[in-house]
């Protein structure tokens, strides 16, 4: 089968690899039809991680079931399914509580001894191949395949967002504790930040502010009724305080991660947490879904090593704020979000800028990695 293979920093190719296949009775084999490039792929693409050469990317996957293992009884050949990026088992202590991003059964403990959680095509998240390919093996397929309604084939660009970024944006607003009628500021207008803004609008926020500097991304934020805040035109904290009568936003979301830029445009992992603590009100909540990386095990990139980022924790404490963090437990949300899409109440495909054949992945990675104007979200089609 064809697959997007990592050959080294900023070097991917579409190559022939051995076909994904059923390996265990609980596996489902999915013929991928839509698979996204994600901001999370870029950490590996840029060579900042120990992702193995020859590994296959792709954790935002949708397709049609091609084959099922002998222990599968819920999913049928021919079903259209979206596949959550986390690989859960459904029966461990964490999965049972809905914390499928922290599955204890599927985790690979060879690098981090007490590891919880696994994902497709991810550094340090297990040996699972990604779905930027013709076929994907889905472990615990009855649990990890979300069945889609009859309009799945025509609305793939909406439903494929269920694999990761729509639930992740939603999760950011949940971690922040957003309630109807509250204001929220979202740092980052990448795909994840725009999904957080979309979620906040659906949840009935009174004001949704989105901070970034890319005009095309800020325009998309405006297109759904959010207030764009351009941080190249002045302090985002000052702009948020001005819009909230000096009080600050009720809630805040971090949708950038350690690759945040500072006012000069240089990479600076400390930026967004500091700005969030300052722009969220006393007693407000902050949800952090942007990726930060532990200092140990030490990754290759020196900036990436700064897991111990510096922000004014004293101010956070003084203001009585709470912070929620981590990978999104996709399973906890994706049935409800699927039904919002199906009912026409959510259209996460508004962020899709490019729909390209899988074979054009290498060029698409280049543009998306450069944050080239207009390259907001790429869906690869097999
Ligand atoms: P992206 O890189 O396309 O978007 C990030 C955006 O943040 C860019 O538009 C950039 O201009 C903006 N930005 C940079 N510095 C900023 C600053 N100081 N203030 C405000 N905005 C700033 O990536 P994405 O696909 O939207 O993903 C965002 C983050 O979410 C990444 O770290 C990704 O790995 C992570 N992620 C986490 C989960 C999860 O489960 N927690 C899931 C998916 C993605
Ligand atoms: Zn993703």
Coordinates of N, CA and C in Angstrom, one line a residue, residues 166-184 186 194-208 224 251-253 287 289 328 332-333 336-337 340 345-346:
X166 N -11.6 18.6 16.2 CA -12.9 19.2 16.7 C -13.0 18.8 18.2
X167 N -12.9 17.5 18.5 CA -12.9 17.1 19.9 C -11.8 17.8 20.7
X168 N -10.6 18.0 20.1 CA -9.6 18.7 20.9 C -9.9 20.2 21.2
X169 N -10.5 20.8 20.2 CA -10.9 22.2 20.5 C -12.0 22.3 21.5
X170 N -12.9 21.3 21.4 CA -14.0 21.2 22.4 C -13.5 21.0 23.8
X171 N -12.5 20.0 23.8 CA -11.8 19.7 25.1 C -11.2 20.9 25.7
X172 N -10.6 21.8 24.9 CA -9.9 23.0 25.4 C -10.9 23.8 26.2
X173 N -12.1 23.9 25.6 CA -13.2 24.8 26.3 C -13.7 24.1 27.5
X174 N -13.7 22.7 27.5 CA -14.2 22.0 28.7 C -13.2 22.1 29.8
X175 N -11.9 22.0 29.5 CA -10.8 22.1 30.5 C -10.8 23.5 31.1
X176 N -11.2 24.5 30.3 CA -11.3 25.9 30.8 C -12.5 26.1 31.6
X177 N -13.5 25.2 31.5 CA -14.7 25.3 32.3 C -15.8 26.3 31.7
X178 N -15.7 26.5 30.4 CA -16.6 27.4 29.7 C -18.1 27.1 29.9
X179 N -18.9 28.1 30.3 CA -20.3 28.0 30.5 C -21.0 29.0 29.6
X180 N -22.3 28.7 29.2 CA -23.0 29.6 28.3 C -23.0 31.0 28.9
X181 N -22.8 32.0 28.0 CA -22.9 33.4 28.4 C -21.5 33.9 28.8
X182 N -20.5 33.1 28.9 CA -19.2 33.6 29.4 C -18.3 34.0 28.2
X183 N -17.3 34.8 28.5 CA -16.3 35.2 27.4 C -15.1 34.3 27.5
X184 N -14.5 34.2 26.3 CA -13.3 33.2 26.3 C -12.3 33.8 25.3
X186 N -8.9 32.7 23.0 CA -8.2 31.5 22.5 C -6.9 31.9 21.9
X194 N -9.1 27.3 16.0 CA -10.4 27.6 15.3 C -11.5 26.6 15.7
X195 N -11.1 25.4 16.0 CA -12.1 24.4 16.5 C -12.5 24.7 17.9
X196 N -11.6 25.3 18.7 CA -12.0 25.7 20.0 C -13.0 26.9 19.9
X197 N -12.7 27.8 19.0 CA -13.6 29.0 18.8 C -15.0 28.5 18.3
X198 N -15.0 27.5 17.3 CA -16.2 27.0 16.8 C -17.0 26.3 18.0
X199 N -16.3 25.6 18.8 CA -16.9 24.9 20.0 C -17.5 26.0 20.9
X200 N -16.8 27.0 21.2 CA -17.2 28.0 22.1 C -18.5 28.7 21.6
X201 N -18.5 29.0 20.3 CA -19.7 29.6 19.7 C -20.9 28.7 19.8
X202 N -20.7 27.4 19.6 CA -21.8 26.4 19.7 C -22.3 26.3 21.1
X203 N -21.3 26.4 22.1 CA -21.7 26.3 23.5 C -22.4 27.6 24.0
X204 N -22.4 28.6 23.2 CA -23.1 29.8 23.7 C -22.3 30.8 24.4
X205 N -21.0 30.9 24.1 CA -20.2 31.9 24.7 C -20.7 33.3 24.3
X206 N -20.5 34.3 25.2 CA -21.0 35.6 24.9 C -20.0 36.4 24.0
X207 N -18.7 36.1 24.2 CA -17.7 36.7 23.3 C -16.5 35.7 23.2
X208 N -16.1 35.5 21.9 CA -15.0 34.6 21.6 C -13.9 35.4 21.0
X224 N -16.7 33.0 11.7 CA -17.7 32.3 12.5 C -18.2 33.2 13.7
X251 N -12.7 32.8 30.5 CA -12.0 31.5 30.2 C -10.9 31.8 29.2
X252 N -9.9 30.9 29.2 CA -8.9 31.0 28.1 C -8.4 29.6 27.7
X253 N -8.0 29.5 26.4 CA -7.5 28.3 25.9 C -6.2 28.5 25.2
X287 N -7.6 26.2 29.7 CA -7.5 24.9 29.1 C -6.3 24.8 28.2
X289 N -4.4 22.7 25.5 CA -4.3 21.5 24.6 C -3.1 21.6 23.7
X328 N -6.4 15.2 24.2 CA -7.9 15.1 24.3 C -8.3 13.7 24.3
X332 N -14.5 10.6 24.6 CA -15.5 11.3 25.5 C -16.4 12.2 24.8
X333 N -16.1 12.7 23.6 CA -16.9 13.7 22.9 C -17.4 13.3 21.6
X336 N -21.2 12.8 20.4 CA -22.0 14.0 20.5 C -21.7 15.0 19.4
X337 N -20.4 15.1 19.2 CA -19.9 16.0 18.1 C -20.3 15.5 16.7
X340 N -23.8 16.6 16.3 CA -23.9 18.0 16.0 C -23.7 18.3 14.5
X345 N -25.6 21.5 13.0 CA -25.2 22.5 14.1 C -23.7 22.8 14.2
X346 N -22.9 21.9 13.5 CA -21.5 22.2 13.5 C -21.0 21.9 12.1

